[in-house]
Amino acid sequence: MAAKKKDQKETGSKTIRKVKVVNKDAEMLEKAEEKEAVKHNIKTIGVLTSGGDAPGMNAAVRAVVRTAIANGIAVKGIKRGFSGLIDEDIVDLNSRSVADTIQKGGTFLFTARCPEMITTEGQDIAAENCRKHGIDALIVIGGDGSFKGCLALKERGINVIGIPGTIDLDIACTEYTIGFDTAVNTAMHAIDKIRDTSTSQERCSIIEVMGRHAGYIALWCGLANGAEAVLTTELYKYEEQKLINDIQTKRKSGRKHYIIINAEGIGDSEGMARRIEYATGMPTSATILGYLQRGGSPTCKDRVFASAFGAKAVDILLKGGSDRVVAYKNGAFVDFDMDEALSMKKTLDPFLVDMLGKLTRKGDSRLMKNEGMLPVESDESAGKKVIGVLTSGMDAPGMNAAIRAVVRTAIGDNMKVIGFRRGYSGLIEKDYIEMTNKTMSETVQRGGTQLLASDCPEFITEEGQLKAIETLKELKIDALVIIGGNGTMRGGLDLIAKGINVVGIPATIDLDVACTEYTIGFDTAINTAMEAIDKIRDTSASHERCSVIEVAGKKSGHNALWCGIATGAEEIITNEYHDQNQQRMISEIISKKKLGKRLHLIVNSEAVGKSASLAKNIEFATGLETRATVLGILQCGGAPSCQDRVFASAMGGRAVEVINSGGKNRIVAYQHGEFTDFDMEKAMKLDKYPDAYMAEMSKKLAR
Ligand code: F6P
């Protein structure tokens, strides 16, 4: 993730970054940055949130404030966006003013759309007020409209930095905008509920999601909710009769509901519902989700990425940069010239659009034959490619979405799919079923794995592997798709060595598969942990107790780092980056206690462990009641998050594409902003560390 360009490794046709950690001494880094700030002569930064509010804006403001203060720069908060600048509604901010804000939705600085900022007069006043209040640089958190306001200030000699904050994801220079992740999860959970009642009442439901003119929220929800149709300005050709025909066909064939996700840019959901009900006779209702999507506590990704954006914005100023937009692109936090950023164009991810097409396949005859809706001719099954699929090791939320995508895209591509139960045990014990489109219906939203997953000690033996190969040969399996973590992939390598074509899909809540920036289940797991830690934090604050919370991750610290940042923990403990000296921790707790600071939240990684004894030592030395909580397998469960459903679906589809195009022994990955695949053997030799930029940032924010 961090932009470490060195140590590139070639694997197959793609480049894999091998991230080596150079854990620079934080103090030296801060001193160097201070010098830069003096060079740039920035003594005071102003920060404002503008346009539509988005969950995560508070996390960004907090990071701006704490990073600036850590570098000796004062911060002024401007209320209600540019309106507050024009009306001089400006307050001083310090580290304490942003305490307890990271988990809160909305923006504590308030936000507004400011028509005056479009006028020359308003722009002149805004620039003048920056000077009057000693604001040397202004950080603006908002969308494209807000950045246009920045450009007007830039022309008037003010240093500006833009941070993309909008639930719409429609800022061209970046793959991430603050609030999108929370908004799609909120919408997805609402649609899950609407789907339940739609099935019970055999109803067609049109759900209108936000996004202004862009269809990102609709596209992601379409994939995550397993919708039958998705209408966006980018994709929909206003062929309502086609939609009606599809509803009628699916209804006749026994489909209980029909979910249409309609983007705000298309609108007219009420009218559409009336017309569909009239034409099909199917009860049809419209639900407009509206502002619901803008509220709520931010997700883990929104808190972490928004924090990184805030810290990055200050870092740019410290290094003498100005008139830049912070962005996340190709797996790294980067920045672009503001004029250039505003002139860029963005389209929906073509791979996700393609996947959506494959997974919805309106009236596709192959899927209908597979579901028993149409008769199958006897010669149709001859010569079909057969693929096997299994989930192995620890289960991870999103595995079902991946299996479903494998099954649907493979059947759509005229293949036959065999599912093996309980991972490699299913191969050894010949425990399998033929997967049909129906087997995986209503599973995208479910946690766990329909195929079950377990460790298989017998598979480590030569005898076990030979039995597995016998099953694969007997069933004439052309390629085996394995879904799991590093252990599962190592099993795959054993099969590859014996001549089996294996395609791996990385699925583990630990994020520790080296060739990919994403593994199925991580996103859900960090949200589950974060929500639990939020609760522990509330009770710890009320009770004035210290809490040590141990999160999953096996040998890696990804979970601890993300959850620690997202919950504003005072201490994060990982093997990769953090000082584990208990005496130092205890001294810091004692000195903070003297300063009247009540909360001491420590997020520990499973790799470091020993949380109970750490808690005991802290309690003994500080006199503070200290409790340890080990979250354990809680993190493996639950309904998958939106990202896990969408990315798992994409990875499942990619695996089938690899097989279809003759790829052998590959592992699917998400790397540098795209779904791709690598040679499995080479990929499994790589190492991976949690993001170094995030680790440095976390130290500055925990103040
Ligand atoms: O830009 C975010 C957004 O929520 C859009 O999705 C929506 O079209 C718009 O804001 C609503 O704007 P307002 O807050 O002005 O009603």
XYZ file of C-alpha atoms and ligand atoms in Angstrom:
719
model
C 0.000 0.000 0.000
C 2.604 2.553 0.962
C 4.414 3.780 -2.102
C 7.522 1.623 -1.742
C 8.711 1.180 -5.258
C 11.879 -0.738 -4.468
C 12.262 -4.456 -4.400
C 9.980 -5.160 -7.326
C 9.593 -8.799 -8.229
C 8.440 -10.193 -11.505
C 5.890 -12.964 -11.254
C 4.307 -14.205 -14.445
C 3.319 -11.283 -16.605
C 2.686 -9.043 -13.629
C 4.876 -7.221 -11.182
C 4.511 -7.979 -7.506
C 5.845 -5.489 -5.021
C 7.810 -7.074 -2.254
C 7.387 -4.624 0.579
C 10.377 -4.509 2.861
C 9.979 -2.547 6.009
C 12.360 0.242 6.766
C 11.109 1.157 10.202
C 12.497 4.656 10.465
C 12.841 6.229 13.827
C 9.682 8.307 14.282
C 11.397 11.141 16.132
C 14.014 11.669 13.434
C 11.295 11.678 10.818
C 9.302 14.279 12.749
C 12.365 16.502 13.179
C 13.131 16.391 9.460
C 9.513 17.264 8.697
C 9.588 20.180 11.146
C 12.545 21.639 9.242
C 10.595 21.323 5.964
C 7.637 23.110 7.541
C 9.834 26.012 8.532
C 11.161 26.160 4.951
C 7.590 26.337 3.658
C 6.815 28.819 6.408
C 3.532 27.238 7.418
C 2.614 28.102 10.961
C -1.155 27.718 10.822
C -3.393 25.405 8.820
C -7.135 25.895 8.357
C -9.373 22.870 7.847
C -12.962 22.675 6.681
C -15.481 20.088 5.488
C -17.585 21.103 2.521
C -20.510 19.906 0.376
C -22.362 16.712 1.324
C -21.175 15.249 4.622
C -19.610 11.794 4.520
C -18.835 9.311 7.321
C -15.109 9.474 8.019
C -14.769 13.254 7.684
C -14.148 13.497 11.451
C -11.340 10.958 11.180
C -9.709 13.078 8.473
C -10.013 16.303 10.491
C -8.599 14.493 13.545
C -5.612 13.297 11.521
C -5.018 16.793 10.086
C -5.096 18.300 13.574
C -2.892 15.710 15.259
C -0.336 15.464 12.461
C -0.060 19.246 12.276
C 0.285 19.672 16.029
C 2.896 16.903 16.162
C 4.886 19.078 13.750
C 4.461 22.339 15.652
C 1.755 23.766 13.388
C -1.414 25.365 14.782
C -4.823 24.385 13.370
C -7.984 26.419 12.929
C -11.283 24.680 12.270
C -13.661 26.497 9.926
C -17.354 25.784 10.480
C -19.910 24.976 7.756
C -17.423 24.775 4.891
C -16.643 27.881 2.859
C -19.599 29.666 4.513
C -17.669 29.683 7.786
C -14.659 31.149 6.021
C -16.744 33.947 4.544
C -18.604 34.535 7.850
C -15.412 34.098 9.932
C -16.859 31.242 11.973
C -13.414 29.943 12.900
C -12.230 28.125 16.054
C -8.845 26.961 17.357
C -8.403 23.193 17.373
C -6.029 21.130 19.481
C -5.408 17.435 20.059
C -8.122 17.275 22.709
C -10.735 18.972 20.478
C -10.628 15.981 18.165
C -10.593 13.317 20.898
C -13.487 10.864 20.725
C -14.456 11.886 17.184
C -12.988 9.118 15.004
C -15.977 6.831 15.535
C -18.601 9.495 14.949
C -20.565 9.960 11.730
C -21.186 13.377 10.166
C -18.677 16.149 10.680
C -18.244 18.046 13.919
C -17.145 21.073 11.877
C -20.532 20.986 10.099
C -20.755 21.305 6.357
C -22.736 23.284 3.833
C -22.983 23.990 0.148
C -21.938 27.640 -0.244
C -23.412 29.535 -3.225
C -21.416 32.660 -2.265
C -18.176 30.797 -2.972
C -19.171 30.670 -6.659
C -19.093 34.482 -6.823
C -15.908 36.570 -7.236
C -16.919 38.653 -4.265
C -17.326 35.587 -2.023
C -13.978 34.184 -3.204
C -12.233 37.493 -2.452
C -13.682 37.610 1.063
C -12.707 33.957 1.695
C -9.086 34.606 0.633
C -8.942 37.807 2.631
C -10.238 36.019 5.737
C -7.534 33.359 5.394
C -4.945 36.137 5.605
C -6.772 37.931 8.404
C -6.782 34.760 10.532
C -3.180 33.875 9.742
C -4.160 30.738 7.802
C -1.105 29.868 5.689
C -2.702 26.812 4.077
C -6.231 25.508 3.816
C -7.181 21.819 3.795
C -10.588 21.251 2.235
C -12.398 17.938 2.695
C -15.144 17.565 0.087
C -15.987 16.717 -3.498
C -15.218 18.184 -6.920
C -17.380 21.263 -6.234
C -15.378 22.038 -3.102
C -12.104 21.676 -5.005
C -13.301 24.319 -7.476
C -13.573 26.634 -4.455
C -9.969 25.677 -3.615
C -8.791 26.682 -7.085
C -10.370 30.113 -6.643
C -8.400 30.529 -3.415
C -5.227 29.242 -5.037
C -5.558 31.974 -7.686
C -5.677 34.434 -4.791
C -2.396 33.161 -3.355
C -3.664 30.740 -0.701
C -1.993 27.320 -0.337
C -4.682 24.661 -0.675
C -4.878 20.885 -0.326
C -7.988 18.878 -1.235
C -9.069 15.662 0.477
C -11.702 13.670 -1.455
C -14.721 13.325 0.817
C -17.945 12.119 -0.794
C -20.069 9.007 -0.575
C -20.401 9.096 -4.375
C -16.825 7.878 -5.178
C -16.978 10.143 -8.232
C -13.616 11.917 -7.900
C -11.552 10.824 -10.862
C -8.008 10.859 -9.464
C -8.702 8.439 -6.609
C -10.009 4.910 -6.085
C -11.173 5.830 -2.590
C -13.242 8.754 -1.328
C -14.155 9.277 2.318
C -17.593 7.902 3.143
C -18.186 5.591 0.189
C -17.373 2.437 2.132
C -19.752 3.298 4.966
C -22.480 4.388 2.552
C -22.385 1.175 0.511
C -22.465 -0.927 3.674
C -25.423 1.040 5.027
C -27.267 0.701 1.726
C -26.347 -2.989 1.433
C -27.689 -3.829 4.919
C -30.920 -1.955 4.171
C -31.285 -3.829 0.859
C -30.635 -7.188 2.614
C -33.662 -6.399 4.789
C -35.822 -5.306 1.867
C -34.845 -8.509 0.086
C -36.105 -10.642 3.011
C -39.525 -9.061 2.933
C -39.591 -9.050 -0.881
C -39.035 -12.827 -0.916
C -41.741 -13.416 1.689
C -44.241 -11.328 -0.221
C -43.041 -12.410 -3.667
C -42.551 -8.777 -4.529
C -40.462 -6.761 -6.947
C -38.501 -4.091 -5.103
C -36.868 -1.047 -6.592
C -34.307 0.462 -4.260
C -32.969 3.873 -5.159
C -29.477 4.602 -3.906
C -27.563 7.899 -3.825
C -24.605 8.852 -5.999
C -25.793 11.985 -7.763
C -24.872 11.334 -11.452
C -22.536 8.407 -10.693
C -23.435 4.732 -10.385
C -20.742 3.435 -8.014
C -23.041 2.875 -5.040
C -25.586 1.145 -7.305
C -22.934 -1.063 -8.923
C -21.423 -2.184 -5.603
C -24.836 -2.830 -4.029
C -25.936 -4.683 -7.145
C -23.024 -7.081 -6.737
C -23.206 -7.243 -2.936
C -26.939 -7.811 -2.728
C -27.195 -10.201 -5.650
C -29.681 -7.901 -7.387
C -31.493 -9.041 -10.498
C -31.000 -5.663 -12.201
C -28.893 -2.538 -11.699
C -29.762 0.724 -13.389
C -27.129 3.462 -13.600
C -26.657 6.426 -15.913
C -23.495 4.780 -17.216
C -25.153 1.437 -18.104
C -28.927 1.744 -18.415
C -30.388 2.362 -21.851
C -33.912 3.085 -20.579
C -35.224 -0.140 -22.127
C -37.957 -0.685 -19.559
C -39.743 -3.268 -21.690
C -36.635 -5.525 -21.539
C -36.694 -5.222 -17.761
C -40.375 -6.102 -17.669
C -39.786 -9.137 -19.923
C -37.003 -10.350 -17.632
C -39.196 -9.961 -14.541
C -41.938 -11.978 -16.233
C -39.565 -14.761 -17.338
C -37.978 -15.105 -13.899
C -41.355 -14.968 -12.191
C -42.747 -17.734 -14.375
C -39.741 -19.870 -13.567
C -40.412 -19.567 -9.835
C -38.167 -16.672 -8.731
C -39.661 -15.306 -5.531
C -38.440 -11.744 -5.686
C -36.910 -9.335 -8.156
C -34.528 -6.726 -6.789
C -33.737 -3.663 -8.883
C -31.073 -1.262 -7.655
C -31.760 2.091 -9.221
C -29.181 4.880 -9.131
C -30.256 8.378 -8.130
C -29.094 9.602 -11.559
C -31.870 7.516 -13.192
C -34.440 8.267 -10.467
C -38.190 7.973 -11.113
C -38.368 4.880 -8.880
C -41.995 5.469 -7.867
C -43.138 5.833 -11.477
C -41.111 2.807 -12.525
C -42.706 0.728 -9.727
C -46.199 1.661 -10.878
C -45.436 0.798 -14.501
C -43.774 -2.533 -13.624
C -46.637 -3.594 -11.364
C -49.149 -2.707 -14.079
C -47.240 -4.593 -16.779
C -46.239 -7.691 -14.802
C -48.946 -8.045 -12.181
C -46.156 -8.534 -9.621
C -46.577 -6.354 -6.514
C -43.845 -3.719 -6.880
C -42.628 -1.117 -4.434
C -40.038 1.635 -4.453
C -37.782 2.532 -1.535
C -35.598 5.607 -1.740
C -32.776 5.167 0.758
C -31.759 8.845 0.636
C -29.860 10.458 3.513
C -29.750 7.229 5.493
C -26.647 6.493 3.416
C -24.791 9.576 4.577
C -25.069 8.876 8.303
C -23.735 6.416 10.821
C -20.457 5.534 12.420
C -17.758 5.130 9.740
C -16.522 1.689 8.776
C -12.999 0.577 9.586
C -11.789 1.344 6.061
C -13.309 4.827 6.163
C -11.696 5.578 9.507
C -8.283 4.252 8.468
C -8.161 5.696 4.949
C -9.632 9.036 6.052
C -6.934 9.194 8.741
C -4.262 8.453 6.130
C -5.699 11.163 3.841
C -5.651 13.700 6.687
C -2.065 12.847 7.656
C -0.969 12.855 4.014
C -2.475 16.323 3.421
C -0.319 17.748 6.221
C 2.725 15.774 5.038
C 2.398 17.382 1.589
C 2.409 20.874 3.122
C 5.364 19.932 5.318
C 7.298 18.942 2.236
C 6.591 22.268 0.564
C 3.733 21.049 -1.648
C 0.563 23.005 -2.352
C -2.488 22.960 -4.653
C -2.618 19.169 -4.507
C -5.392 16.612 -4.088
C -4.690 13.609 -1.873
C -5.594 10.291 -3.484
C -5.404 6.523 -3.158
C -4.325 5.016 -6.442
C -2.768 1.719 -7.483
C -2.349 0.608 -3.902
C -0.666 3.731 -2.556
C -1.494 7.042 -0.900
C -0.419 9.633 -3.466
C -1.295 13.182 -4.558
C -2.101 15.035 -7.768
C -1.967 18.601 -8.975
C -5.429 20.024 -8.293
C -6.048 21.355 -11.836
C -4.965 18.038 -13.298
C -7.126 16.096 -10.819
C -10.192 18.118 -11.734
C -9.689 17.510 -15.435
C -9.504 13.702 -15.061
C -12.401 11.463 -16.100
C -13.621 8.374 -14.269
C -15.695 5.411 -15.391
C -17.170 2.457 -13.525
C -14.602 -0.344 -13.112
C -15.094 -2.340 -16.360
C -14.200 -5.613 -14.645
C -16.870 -5.127 -11.977
C -19.383 -4.115 -14.657
C -18.541 -7.276 -16.573
C -18.937 -9.366 -13.408
C -22.295 -7.763 -12.713
C -23.419 -8.732 -16.209
C -22.251 -12.310 -15.683
C -23.841 -12.658 -12.259
C -27.215 -11.199 -13.215
C -27.403 -12.620 -16.785
C -30.946 -11.667 -17.526
C -32.776 -14.669 -18.997
C -29.544 -16.514 -19.761
C -30.610 -19.860 -21.162
C -27.653 -21.808 -19.693
C -28.391 -20.637 -16.174
C -32.077 -21.327 -16.695
C -31.344 -24.851 -17.917
C -29.131 -25.272 -14.896
C -31.941 -24.177 -12.604
C -34.279 -26.641 -14.293
C -36.292 -23.819 -15.894
C -35.540 -25.055 -19.401
C -34.939 -28.637 -20.621
C -31.319 -29.743 -21.227
C -30.526 -31.546 -24.500
C -28.686 -34.860 -23.949
C -25.603 -33.881 -26.011
C -25.150 -30.579 -24.173
C -23.236 -32.004 -21.236
C -20.705 -33.802 -23.479
C -17.216 -32.284 -23.673
C -17.808 -29.732 -20.944
C -14.870 -28.448 -18.946
C -15.199 -29.581 -15.321
C -13.911 -27.475 -12.482
C -13.690 -28.343 -8.816
C -14.025 -25.823 -6.014
C -13.274 -26.014 -2.296
C -12.858 -23.761 0.730
C -10.184 -24.755 3.194
C -8.565 -23.758 6.496
C -10.282 -21.113 8.612
C -13.484 -19.819 7.063
C -13.674 -16.161 6.100
C -16.752 -14.003 5.439
C -17.181 -13.650 1.693
C -16.202 -17.225 0.818
C -19.802 -17.872 -0.269
C -19.734 -14.883 -2.594
C -16.584 -16.288 -4.198
C -18.034 -19.792 -4.614
C -21.239 -18.295 -6.032
C -19.274 -16.296 -8.588
C -17.201 -19.348 -9.555
C -20.359 -21.435 -9.997
C -22.383 -18.832 -11.881
C -19.664 -17.650 -14.231
C -18.498 -21.210 -14.920
C -22.012 -22.467 -15.676
C -22.598 -19.372 -17.801
C -19.410 -20.299 -19.683
C -20.727 -23.849 -20.234
C -18.621 -25.591 -17.591
C -19.631 -28.101 -14.953
C -18.741 -27.361 -11.316
C -18.113 -29.886 -8.541
C -17.954 -28.587 -4.979
C -15.831 -30.479 -2.428
C -16.892 -30.325 1.213
C -14.589 -29.524 4.149
C -11.646 -28.489 2.013
C -9.048 -31.105 1.106
C -10.921 -33.675 3.243
C -13.677 -33.658 0.625
C -11.134 -34.634 -2.023
C -9.739 -37.461 0.077
C -13.113 -38.747 1.270
C -14.890 -38.191 -2.073
C -17.375 -35.889 -0.368
C -18.667 -33.687 -3.176
C -21.766 -32.334 -4.889
C -22.488 -30.962 -8.321
C -22.958 -27.232 -7.915
C -25.911 -25.671 -9.668
C -27.032 -22.133 -9.941
C -29.576 -22.935 -7.245
C -27.018 -24.409 -4.814
C -25.562 -20.960 -4.367
C -28.723 -18.867 -4.535
C -29.325 -16.646 -1.472
C -25.748 -17.128 -0.264
C -23.942 -13.933 -1.248
C -25.044 -12.289 1.981
C -24.188 -15.209 4.264
C -21.131 -15.598 6.469
C -19.170 -18.854 6.679
C -18.990 -21.181 3.690
C -21.684 -23.414 2.216
C -18.983 -25.934 1.312
C -17.625 -26.017 4.883
C -13.939 -25.505 5.553
C -11.537 -27.376 7.746
C -7.883 -28.195 8.166
C -6.960 -31.611 6.817
C -3.938 -33.260 8.508
C -4.240 -36.268 6.183
C -3.596 -34.053 3.161
C -0.073 -33.342 4.426
C 0.787 -37.018 3.884
C 1.763 -38.488 0.514
C -0.995 -41.074 0.878
C -3.625 -38.378 1.459
C -2.506 -36.421 -1.570
C -2.614 -39.498 -3.790
C -6.183 -40.181 -2.684
C -7.085 -36.583 -3.518
C -5.557 -36.892 -6.975
C -7.426 -40.130 -7.573
C -10.734 -38.307 -6.893
C -9.795 -35.428 -9.186
C -8.884 -37.850 -12.000
C -12.008 -39.948 -11.471
C -14.206 -36.856 -11.775
C -12.178 -35.592 -14.764
C -11.552 -32.255 -13.058
C -9.746 -29.920 -15.476
C -8.898 -27.324 -12.848
C -9.343 -27.019 -9.106
C -10.243 -23.670 -7.547
C -9.009 -23.467 -3.957
C -10.283 -20.704 -1.684
C -8.312 -20.079 1.496
C -5.185 -18.659 3.093
C -1.484 -19.486 2.931
C -1.959 -23.058 4.254
C -4.561 -23.749 1.575
C -2.262 -22.368 -1.117
C 0.602 -24.560 0.120
C -1.733 -27.548 -0.319
C -2.378 -26.273 -3.841
C 1.359 -26.227 -4.539
C 1.530 -29.911 -3.530
C -1.179 -30.712 -6.080
C 0.534 -28.588 -8.730
C 3.723 -30.603 -8.143
C 1.689 -33.705 -8.963
C 0.386 -32.281 -12.235
C -3.002 -30.850 -11.187
C -4.050 -27.440 -12.516
C -4.860 -25.315 -9.479
C -6.161 -21.744 -9.293
C -6.076 -20.096 -5.876
C -8.344 -17.406 -4.452
C -6.873 -15.756 -1.328
C -9.353 -15.851 1.538
C -8.275 -15.146 5.083
C -9.185 -12.592 7.706
C -5.432 -12.173 8.350
C -4.599 -10.347 5.045
C -1.265 -12.153 5.095
C -1.183 -13.575 1.559
C 1.771 -11.729 0.078
C 0.837 -11.172 -3.559
C -2.447 -9.375 -2.921
C -3.570 -6.178 -1.228
C -6.934 -7.781 -0.468
C -7.907 -11.159 0.939
C -11.512 -12.295 1.313
C -12.811 -11.747 4.846
C -10.319 -9.163 6.118
C -12.682 -6.242 5.638
C -15.528 -7.915 7.539
C -13.181 -9.091 10.279
C -11.729 -5.642 10.965
C -15.227 -4.146 11.065
C -16.383 -6.824 13.491
C -13.363 -6.223 15.710
C -13.688 -2.457 15.456
C -17.342 -2.521 16.489
C -16.463 -4.723 19.472
C -13.596 -2.410 20.454
C -15.875 0.650 20.118
C -18.127 -0.956 22.724
C -15.225 -1.864 24.999
C -13.954 1.697 24.623
C -17.331 3.123 25.752
C -17.446 1.021 28.886
C -13.734 1.547 29.579
C -14.169 5.314 29.378
C -17.189 5.266 31.705
C -15.471 3.005 34.170
C -12.027 4.631 33.905
C -10.432 1.325 33.180
C -7.622 0.310 30.892
C -8.401 -2.281 28.216
C -6.159 -4.625 26.291
C -7.921 -6.096 23.257
C -6.306 -8.886 21.283
C -7.306 -9.185 17.646
C -6.765 -11.962 15.103
C -3.998 -12.095 12.505
C -1.944 -15.217 13.183
C 1.653 -14.079 12.727
C 0.795 -10.752 11.134
C -0.205 -7.383 12.549
C -2.594 -6.146 9.815
C -5.708 -6.572 11.967
C -4.125 -4.869 14.968
C -2.835 -1.958 12.917
C -6.146 -1.247 11.157
C -8.289 -1.777 14.268
C -5.895 0.243 16.427
C -6.033 3.213 14.045
C -9.798 2.912 13.557
C -10.579 2.901 17.270
C -8.075 5.590 18.187
C -6.145 3.222 20.450
C -3.397 4.820 22.517
C -1.170 1.820 21.926
C -0.984 -0.657 19.048
C 1.199 -3.718 19.463
C 2.461 -5.640 16.457
C 5.603 -7.644 15.910
C 6.397 -5.765 12.730
C 6.482 -2.167 13.936
C 5.819 -1.604 17.568
C 7.900 -1.313 20.674
C 6.651 -3.979 23.081
C 8.428 -2.642 26.146
C 5.878 -2.964 28.940
C 7.753 -0.621 31.254
C 7.496 2.174 28.693
C 3.769 1.524 28.219
C 3.216 1.610 31.968
C 5.163 4.882 32.365
C 3.102 6.463 29.575
C -0.159 5.342 31.147
C 0.945 6.815 34.482
C 1.986 10.136 32.977
C -1.201 10.398 30.894
C -3.241 9.586 33.997
C -1.531 12.468 35.787
C -2.565 14.759 32.932
C -6.178 13.715 33.528
C -6.424 11.418 30.490
C -8.885 8.681 31.256
C -8.820 6.191 28.425
C -6.070 3.694 27.748
C -6.976 1.450 24.905
C -4.361 -1.065 23.825
C -4.930 -3.105 20.666
C -2.670 -6.124 20.677
C -2.047 -8.582 17.861
C -2.539 -12.330 18.178
C 1.099 -12.749 17.102
C 2.322 -10.909 20.193
C -0.365 -12.403 22.448
C -0.073 -12.678 26.249
C -2.782 -10.045 26.666
C -3.923 -11.333 30.062
C -0.460 -11.058 31.573
C 0.034 -7.597 30.038
C -3.260 -6.482 31.617
C -2.205 -7.910 34.988
C 1.146 -6.106 34.858
C -0.464 -2.798 33.925
C -3.025 -3.093 36.719
C -0.322 -3.953 39.246
C 1.950 -1.074 38.238
C -0.623 1.673 37.625
C -3.399 0.802 40.049
C -5.871 1.153 37.152
C -8.391 -1.639 36.729
C -7.226 -3.362 33.537
C -9.074 -6.013 31.547
C -8.006 -8.169 28.636
C -10.412 -9.284 25.909
C -9.385 -11.767 23.243
C -11.757 -11.413 20.283
C -10.700 -14.732 18.742
C -12.942 -16.436 16.223
C -15.670 -13.806 16.599
C -13.816 -12.089 13.765
C -14.350 -15.031 11.392
C -18.131 -14.841 11.581
C -20.930 -12.588 10.460
C -22.455 -11.420 7.222
C -19.739 -10.248 4.833
C -19.175 -6.531 4.362
C -19.902 -4.876 1.035
C -16.243 -4.903 -0.027
C -15.954 -8.590 0.868
C -19.018 -9.481 -1.180
C -17.966 -7.370 -4.165
C -14.278 -8.311 -4.209
C -14.958 -11.995 -3.482
C -17.398 -12.041 -6.408
C -14.798 -10.396 -8.624
C -12.112 -12.874 -7.556
C -14.417 -15.839 -8.163
C -15.144 -14.555 -11.660
C -11.470 -13.887 -12.300
C -10.562 -17.471 -11.348
C -12.973 -18.808 -13.981
C -11.617 -16.371 -16.557
C -8.095 -17.644 -15.826
C -9.200 -21.255 -16.371
C -11.137 -20.318 -19.506
C -8.145 -18.592 -21.034
C -5.910 -21.616 -20.419
C -4.123 -20.213 -17.340
C -2.439 -22.812 -15.148
C -1.359 -22.761 -11.508
C -2.227 -19.153 -10.853
C -3.331 -17.234 -7.810
C -5.917 -14.504 -8.200
C -5.026 -11.181 -6.575
C -6.052 -7.566 -6.166
C -2.935 -5.545 -6.727
C -2.303 -1.915 -7.727
C -6.004 -1.229 -8.175
C -6.921 -4.181 -10.378
C -8.018 -7.782 -10.238
C -5.210 -9.859 -11.663
C -3.413 -13.187 -11.240
C 0.126 -14.431 -10.652
C 2.095 -17.616 -10.915
C 1.228 -19.333 -7.639
C 4.613 -20.839 -6.933
C 6.455 -17.526 -7.323
C 3.765 -15.583 -5.490
C 3.947 -17.859 -2.458
C 7.638 -17.099 -2.019
C 6.990 -13.430 -1.283
C 6.855 -11.758 2.130
C 4.361 -9.194 3.266
C 4.300 -6.569 5.997
C 1.581 -4.208 7.151
C 1.681 -0.782 5.550
C 4.651 1.251 6.825
C 3.011 4.649 6.204
C -0.009 3.598 8.232
C 2.211 2.386 11.066
C 4.097 5.711 11.238
C 0.843 7.643 11.031
C -0.721 5.610 13.850
C 2.016 6.742 16.226
C 1.321 10.417 15.522
C -2.440 10.064 15.871
C -2.485 8.248 19.211
C -1.965 11.344 21.313
O -22.687 14.119 -2.939
C -23.238 13.366 -1.941
C -24.729 13.318 -2.075
O -25.252 12.624 -0.987
C -25.257 12.762 -3.393
O -25.244 11.363 -3.436
C -26.615 13.367 -3.471
O -27.030 13.491 -4.808
C -26.389 14.709 -2.876
O -25.262 14.621 -2.046
C -27.518 15.258 -2.080
O -27.162 16.582 -1.813
P -27.797 17.535 -0.715
O -27.089 17.262 0.569
O -27.474 18.904 -1.205
O -29.247 17.229 -0.642
